[in-house]
Amino acid sequence: MSQFSAEAEAELQSLLRQLLKSIKDRISGAPSIECAEEILLHLEETDKNFHNYEFVKYLRQYVESSLGAVIEEETESCARGEGYAVGSVQDTLVHAVTRKTRESGEYKQMMQTLKNTMMVVVESLINKFEEDQLRKEEMHRESQHQQSNSHYTDNCSDSDSSFNQSYAFIKQEQLQVLAEKLDPSRPKEVRWEALQALCCAPPSDVLSCESWSGLRRNLSAALADPDPDLSDKVLRFFAKTFSCSPLNVTREIYTSLAKSLESDFLYHKLSLPTGSAGIDVNRQDITRLLKQMRLMNDFQKEVTTFWIRHPEKYMEEIIESTFSLLSLHPEHGLETQGSEKALKPMHLIALLDIKATWFKKWMHGYYSRTVVFRLLERKYKSLIVAALQQCIHYYDSCDPVRDETAEVIHSMEHQHIGTAQRTLYTTKELEYMYFVHSLCVLGRLLMYTNGRKLFPITVWKRKDPVSLTDLVVILISIMYQHPKPPHSDSSHADTLSPTTLVMELLRTLGDRTECAVECLYQTPVIETLLAPIITLLKGKQAKLNSPETTLIHIADTLARIATTERGLSLFLYERNLVSGEGEGISAAHVIVQFTQRLLAKELPLLRNAETSYGVSGAFIFVCRQMYNTCEGLQVLRPYGLHECIAAAWKKTSSLSERVPTPVPGAIPSTSSQELQNVVVWEETLLDNLLNFAATPKGLLLLQQTGAINECVTYMFSRFTKKLQVSRCEKFGYGVMVTQVAATAPGVVALHSSGTVLLLVKQSILLYSVNTGVTPQYVLAGFVQALVVEIWSVLECGREDVRVVHPKSTPMDPIDRSCLKSFLSLVNLLSSPHAVWELLGQQPLPNKAEYNLREMPTSVTDLIDRLIAVNSDVKIHSLFNYEQSHTFGLRLLSVMCCNLDSLLLLESQYNISDMLLQCQKDNITDPSSGEGDFIIDGLSVERNHILVRISVIGGPSERRLPLRVLQKGTDPYPWPMFSSYPLPKYYILNLPKTTRCKQDCEISAFLASTKNTEKDGSWMDTCRRQYCKVMTTKSNIVSGNVLADLLEKAVSHLSALPSERFFPPTDYIGQCGLVTSGSGIKTGSLSSVDQLGIQASLRYGRHLNLLRDNSEQDLCLLMKHCQELLSQQRAKLTSELYTLQGAYPGHDWFASTVFLIMAGDMERALRLLLHLSTLLTSAFLWPARLHGSVHLPMEIAQSSIHPVYSCTTHYVEMLLKTEVPLVFSAFRMSGFTPSQMCVQWLGQCFWNYLDWSEICHYVSTCVVMGPDYQVYMCVAVLKHLQQDILQHTQTQDLQVFLKEEPIQGFRVSNYLEFMEGLERSYRTMVLTDMNNISQRVS
């Protein structure tokens, strides 16, 4: 059936016609051809009867008969594995067969045949359709001819019997006679009768006749005739032509109409009366012009829907004739001689289409927009000059004192009063309409590059040409003269007010990057916007007609500018924008100072409460667009805006407590309404305070205000309702929740936030459908709501839905329905601080019985039910055991990637023993304890986790088993185990590290320099040598060379007073480093420390760095470190788990130093003691500043470490500038770079980098400076850019970054990049690092 017979073509044509008839209503209802095409393209998705159409069935049968054999052959071939290889995980059998089939010759032949046949069928249908249409028109004409009861004669008699005639056909001779009868010298009756006859003739015949030129001239004369009967009859003929003729016909009529109007305006020279008099539209000459302009305007707005299907010259004729008419204007000299102004075509078209809808439609499509710009630039620039002149004239003549515009706007927006219609328009109203029309035209031009190229423009009475910037400044100045709305109509939307129109234009420009750069991001524009603010700051009266409204509009414009990168940079760093006292300051400083004055109510003009709330909220929102970015917060932080907002919130909160309970039906009193406004203002302040949490340092500032709990509660209420953060933010609260969850006070606030909210209620209802009983307890807080949501998705499917639409069996370990909840939980538990606060000293329930009605309400409950499934009772309590347990194991795998979280889970819940026991029970003969392991999804997951938590190492130091089965005879080649030791398969053999002195430049340099304490230039030389060696032979910086380098560098720096950041301690003198008989030796270590020590020892032995008897030395080093740091710990009273004693995690940096020193405890301790005096220790050694006296008391009390508030803050700032794609990817995924960096730095990149790179990380930060910790993180994220972008698309970025090692990263390869970052950012970063001992504000 590769070729169609004639019978098949006929059948196909019949079926296609039947299909089109079936969907006729849907196609005919489409507003345009493009929409009709979209309906046809998506018919299968939208029409439930699609597969029942005979045409579709016929095509399906044809495809099956043409390709059935090919598909069967390819299916068998792929199934046998012949020539088929899995290219990716997604490349399934179906995809492979489909691809092979589409590449086959049979498919190409079938498509070609079908295409050719359908072209013939469609062409035949079109021809038949045209024939049918012609036949219908002919029948319609015949019926009209019969009803007229009269016949047309060749001599065109002018008797009365010729009135109301209808013509089916008309000859050239007849049209010639009509043209002669339409001559202006003929009597009116003869001309009217000829027009009547002409209206009955087909327009195409009229325009194609030989006498059309004379006929057109006579029609124009009739159109301009004072007799309304004649002109109306011509308009009726034109209207008929517009409605039923193609463009090649209508453009002739349109150009005739335009030229007739042009002649009218030139001949009559109508004028606008002065004073209060106006134009009466019932006046005969005005009525005639308005009718013609109305017909033109209607055609202008409709022609855009079809002129693209015709030659461009037709469209160009229409546009040019329009511009020729509208560009008519008297000479300025003539106009100023008399007291009256000329009535222009622009006045009338503005009266009919005040917002220039016709021009907007013409500018919408590229096809017509190109012609418009070409004509404006070459011939009709005067049209733009006139529009610009009108805007300037309005600005110059506007009197803000008299407020005349308010009455004009009011009268225009109330055209109808009862049944009466306005007929009189004053000169001021017409001039204002012309201004509005001109403003809309200019606004549309500014949207496009070619429109902006028309500027600068020379206008009358202006010495210098008007540039784009000049125009925007004029428009903003017009906005400042906003008329106050009439008191009786204050609720009415003044859509035609100059302020509303200018704001629409400014918003449009601000939403388009190129427009904003050329029009808004200019110094004069910003200065104009800030001028009233500076005036008010100086205590003077700003020249604003409506201060509150205008200031809010200014703030709205400033906020839109600040949301863009270019605009934000302009606000923050351009210091020539505003001249302050003595020197230029940036716009950001002016805005934040004004906001502070507003909050303090120090501006006399805005001391009214209601006024102050609106204006203050608007300007806080502008500041918010700056301080919710790292670079913006850097500039605004010295002003302490967070404290100002917090103080205003506390004051408002005390007022809001007085709000009475609303009574249904009661009319609120004035005081009650004021208190309700106070409540709204309180929420506004909380919302703006909350946005400080968008950055790490901002979160610290928020915590310092004491309002973090209330802010998180407010965020939770909006988060559960899925509300947008604001009109300017593109993403929701996901990033903010992740940022908050990275700190101890933040996660505590998340745990305790809120009340019973919608999400929790819905989750409980979903559960009650299955169990029949609604739980009687109350849930509160983000964490509990998230847990309930996860449980509802996993275990509480709706039974009534399953009957009608069964739920599909999940194919992925984490089903799509659970993915969002899974990622939210991963974000929440990503930080060890979250794990410590939520799980610290929290035992698992491990109940003897679990009621099916019982839902988990905490993370501990979730671990008990989904992860620690170690009994039959727990298994039987799950409706979807495998899916739910797999979810729990995947969560456990991600949590265990953080070594501190792993140690807590292991010390409290013995996770490894539980997993080993489950593996032991998962064998073919569990009763005897012998047999093979049963390989299923759960055993594979458990095996992966056991290897992950048992072996420490970088990408080339350990081997992790995959979670997927392989094809072939051995689907799972990785050995399973149910007891330790671990199979050697997972431990890669590494070459033994040599500790001998290596002959290299670094060693020679260190050996040649003695007594470096007094040599100030030694460190600079050392850095140069280090960079040289790292970029040429980085592998040399290891072993003894690395240890000697660190010792020498740290000893030199600690001896320099300028480098000592912390006061030195005489800890060595106190303890003497003598271990025998010391109290240090007998001290006890926590279970977490003991587990950390065992993990460190395993890693050191695996690297061949430690002896078998190194355990005692490492334990002693840990005790010394704890004793040293405890002496510098502040006395804190806090409910946070992390502040209840020593550092809650393991000291991974101390273990790293111990391994670098090859197990030499005294050498490692000496290095740590010297390092503890340097600023570098504050960031490299997380335990160093835990609750330390060296931090301000309020910061130590917050448990927010400088690594988070300082290092990761600058990582995010630099990432946004240096690697913007990665920064955007994090934003889109709802994850933050700070969370990942805190994990990497907290465990010294263990499990993420190979040991050599970990050593280079430590040595680089020590030798080059602590700010290199920031640059290191940026370099790592830059290295991972492609992977990050890919996993952002697959929506598993968090899991990828946490579970996968950093493949291929070498510090030496990125050292030059990091040096470049140092040159650009060191001053800023290092200055802030040096300020960690000061209050953040």
PDB file of C-alpha atoms in Angstrom, residues 933-1044:
ATOM      1  CA  PHE A 933      22.319 -12.941  49.184  1.00  0.00           C
ATOM      2  CA  ILE A 934      18.989 -12.132  47.574  1.00  0.00           C
ATOM      3  CA  ILE A 935      19.678  -9.330  45.133  1.00  0.00           C
ATOM      4  CA  ASP A 936      16.788  -6.895  45.127  1.00  0.00           C
ATOM      5  CA  GLY A 937      16.375  -3.137  45.203  1.00  0.00           C
ATOM      6  CA  LEU A 938      16.667  -2.907  48.991  1.00  0.00           C
ATOM      7  CA  SER A 939      19.740  -5.131  49.342  1.00  0.00           C
ATOM      8  CA  VAL A 940      21.495  -3.178  46.595  1.00  0.00           C
ATOM      9  CA  GLU A 941      20.702   0.107  48.376  1.00  0.00           C
ATOM     10  CA  ARG A 942      21.925  -1.244  51.716  1.00  0.00           C
ATOM     11  CA  ASN A 943      25.149  -2.550  50.159  1.00  0.00           C
ATOM     12  CA  HIS A 944      25.850   0.855  48.619  1.00  0.00           C
ATOM     13  CA  ILE A 945      25.305   2.649  51.939  1.00  0.00           C
ATOM     14  CA  LEU A 946      27.459   0.161  53.877  1.00  0.00           C
ATOM     15  CA  VAL A 947      30.382   0.679  51.526  1.00  0.00           C
ATOM     16  CA  ARG A 948      29.876   4.463  51.557  1.00  0.00           C
ATOM     17  CA  ILE A 949      29.956   4.718  55.368  1.00  0.00           C
ATOM     18  CA  SER A 950      32.757   2.190  55.846  1.00  0.00           C
ATOM     19  CA  VAL A 951      35.356   3.516  53.407  1.00  0.00           C
ATOM     20  CA  ILE A 952      36.717   7.053  53.316  1.00  0.00           C
ATOM     21  CA  GLY A 953      38.456   8.264  50.210  1.00  0.00           C
ATOM     22  CA  GLY A 954      38.417  10.524  47.228  1.00  0.00           C
ATOM     23  CA  PRO A 955      37.427   9.679  43.658  1.00  0.00           C
ATOM     24  CA  SER A 956      40.521   7.502  43.042  1.00  0.00           C
ATOM     25  CA  GLU A 957      40.828   6.109  46.573  1.00  0.00           C
ATOM     26  CA  ARG A 958      37.672   4.038  46.947  1.00  0.00           C
ATOM     27  CA  ARG A 959      35.216   2.136  44.795  1.00  0.00           C
ATOM     28  CA  LEU A 960      31.488   2.540  45.404  1.00  0.00           C
ATOM     29  CA  PRO A 961      29.053  -0.085  44.050  1.00  0.00           C
ATOM     30  CA  LEU A 962      26.426   1.111  41.616  1.00  0.00           C
ATOM     31  CA  ARG A 963      22.727   0.955  42.418  1.00  0.00           C
ATOM     32  CA  VAL A 964      21.636  -0.524  39.086  1.00  0.00           C
ATOM     33  CA  LEU A 965      21.841  -4.050  37.761  1.00  0.00           C
ATOM     34  CA  GLN A 966      23.974  -4.902  34.753  1.00  0.00           C
ATOM     35  CA  LYS A 967      22.921  -6.858  31.714  1.00  0.00           C
ATOM     36  CA  GLY A 968      24.456 -10.256  31.176  1.00  0.00           C
ATOM     37  CA  THR A 969      25.088 -13.327  33.252  1.00  0.00           C
ATOM     38  CA  ASP A 970      26.283 -11.405  36.326  1.00  0.00           C
ATOM     39  CA  PRO A 971      23.769  -8.625  36.943  1.00  0.00           C
ATOM     40  CA  TYR A 972      25.426  -7.456  40.186  1.00  0.00           C
ATOM     41  CA  PRO A 973      29.214  -7.998  40.154  1.00  0.00           C
ATOM     42  CA  TRP A 974      29.837  -6.108  43.401  1.00  0.00           C
ATOM     43  CA  PRO A 975      30.277  -8.354  46.451  1.00  0.00           C
ATOM     44  CA  MET A 976      27.708  -8.106  49.223  1.00  0.00           C
ATOM     45  CA  PHE A 977      28.565  -8.618  52.870  1.00  0.00           C
ATOM     46  CA  SER A 978      26.796  -8.868  56.194  1.00  0.00           C
ATOM     47  CA  SER A 979      29.755  -8.429  58.558  1.00  0.00           C
ATOM     48  CA  TYR A 980      33.081  -6.626  58.746  1.00  0.00           C
ATOM     49  CA  PRO A 981      35.794  -6.481  57.510  1.00  0.00           C
ATOM     50  CA  LEU A 982      34.787  -4.926  54.245  1.00  0.00           C
ATOM     51  CA  PRO A 983      35.586  -6.871  51.060  1.00  0.00           C
ATOM     52  CA  LYS A 984      38.925  -5.698  49.647  1.00  0.00           C
ATOM     53  CA  TYR A 985      37.232  -5.141  46.308  1.00  0.00           C
ATOM     54  CA  TYR A 986      36.034  -1.743  47.503  1.00  0.00           C
ATOM     55  CA  ILE A 987      39.442  -0.606  48.819  1.00  0.00           C
ATOM     56  CA  LEU A 988      41.781   0.495  46.061  1.00  0.00           C
ATOM     57  CA  ASN A 989      45.477  -0.197  46.453  1.00  0.00           C
ATOM     58  CA  LEU A 990      47.436   3.031  46.716  1.00  0.00           C
ATOM     59  CA  PRO A 991      51.189   3.482  46.304  1.00  0.00           C
ATOM     60  CA  LYS A 992      53.051   3.795  49.575  1.00  0.00           C
ATOM     61  CA  THR A 993      53.846   7.391  50.458  1.00  0.00           C
ATOM     62  CA  THR A 994      57.524   8.162  50.927  1.00  0.00           C
ATOM     63  CA  ARG A 995      58.382  10.431  53.853  1.00  0.00           C
ATOM     64  CA  CYS A 996      61.988  11.068  52.865  1.00  0.00           C
ATOM     65  CA  LYS A 997      63.240  14.568  52.077  1.00  0.00           C
ATOM     66  CA  GLN A 998      62.698  15.310  48.428  1.00  0.00           C
ATOM     67  CA  ASP A 999      65.141  17.311  46.392  1.00  0.00           C
ATOM     68  CA  CYS A1000      63.013  20.218  45.153  1.00  0.00           C
ATOM     69  CA  GLU A1001      62.963  23.982  45.117  1.00  0.00           C
ATOM     70  CA  ILE A1002      60.657  24.184  48.123  1.00  0.00           C
ATOM     71  CA  SER A1003      62.910  21.956  50.217  1.00  0.00           C
ATOM     72  CA  ALA A1004      65.962  23.935  49.161  1.00  0.00           C
ATOM     73  CA  PHE A1005      64.224  27.184  49.977  1.00  0.00           C
ATOM     74  CA  LEU A1006      63.129  25.978  53.425  1.00  0.00           C
ATOM     75  CA  ALA A1007      66.581  24.621  54.189  1.00  0.00           C
ATOM     76  CA  SER A1008      68.340  27.812  53.120  1.00  0.00           C
ATOM     77  CA  THR A1009      66.338  30.109  55.376  1.00  0.00           C
ATOM     78  CA  LYS A1010      66.912  30.153  59.092  1.00  0.00           C
ATOM     79  CA  ASN A1011      65.547  32.480  61.753  1.00  0.00           C
ATOM     80  CA  THR A1012      62.880  33.876  59.496  1.00  0.00           C
ATOM     81  CA  GLU A1013      60.963  35.551  62.316  1.00  0.00           C
ATOM     82  CA  LYS A1014      62.556  38.932  61.633  1.00  0.00           C
ATOM     83  CA  ASP A1015      62.491  38.671  57.853  1.00  0.00           C
ATOM     84  CA  GLY A1016      59.342  40.462  56.718  1.00  0.00           C
ATOM     85  CA  SER A1017      59.774  39.506  53.074  1.00  0.00           C
ATOM     86  CA  TRP A1018      60.252  35.798  53.704  1.00  0.00           C
ATOM     87  CA  MET A1019      56.554  34.996  53.369  1.00  0.00           C
ATOM     88  CA  ASP A1020      56.299  36.771  50.024  1.00  0.00           C
ATOM     89  CA  THR A1021      59.223  34.736  48.719  1.00  0.00           C
ATOM     90  CA  CYS A1022      57.652  31.586  50.095  1.00  0.00           C
ATOM     91  CA  ARG A1023      54.387  32.321  48.294  1.00  0.00           C
ATOM     92  CA  ARG A1024      56.182  32.867  45.003  1.00  0.00           C
ATOM     93  CA  GLN A1025      58.091  29.608  45.390  1.00  0.00           C
ATOM     94  CA  TYR A1026      54.913  27.785  46.345  1.00  0.00           C
ATOM     95  CA  CYS A1027      52.992  29.052  43.308  1.00  0.00           C
ATOM     96  CA  LYS A1028      55.893  28.195  41.019  1.00  0.00           C
ATOM     97  CA  VAL A1029      56.148  24.636  42.284  1.00  0.00           C
ATOM     98  CA  MET A1030      52.376  24.105  42.359  1.00  0.00           C
ATOM     99  CA  THR A1031      51.994  25.123  38.727  1.00  0.00           C
ATOM    100  CA  THR A1032      54.934  22.992  37.518  1.00  0.00           C
ATOM    101  CA  LYS A1033      55.413  20.009  39.864  1.00  0.00           C
ATOM    102  CA  SER A1034      52.488  19.984  42.277  1.00  0.00           C
ATOM    103  CA  ASN A1035      53.059  16.358  43.248  1.00  0.00           C
ATOM    104  CA  ILE A1036      56.219  17.454  45.082  1.00  0.00           C
ATOM    105  CA  VAL A1037      54.127  19.300  47.677  1.00  0.00           C
ATOM    106  CA  SER A1038      53.416  16.197  49.755  1.00  0.00           C
ATOM    107  CA  GLY A1039      54.879  14.085  52.518  1.00  0.00           C
ATOM    108  CA  ASN A1040      57.716  15.667  54.496  1.00  0.00           C
ATOM    109  CA  VAL A1041      57.982  18.594  52.102  1.00  0.00           C
ATOM    110  CA  LEU A1042      54.373  19.535  52.832  1.00  0.00           C
ATOM    111  CA  ALA A1043      54.825  19.046  56.592  1.00  0.00           C
ATOM    112  CA  ASP A1044      57.997  21.153  56.648  1.00  0.00           C
TER     113      ASP A1044
END
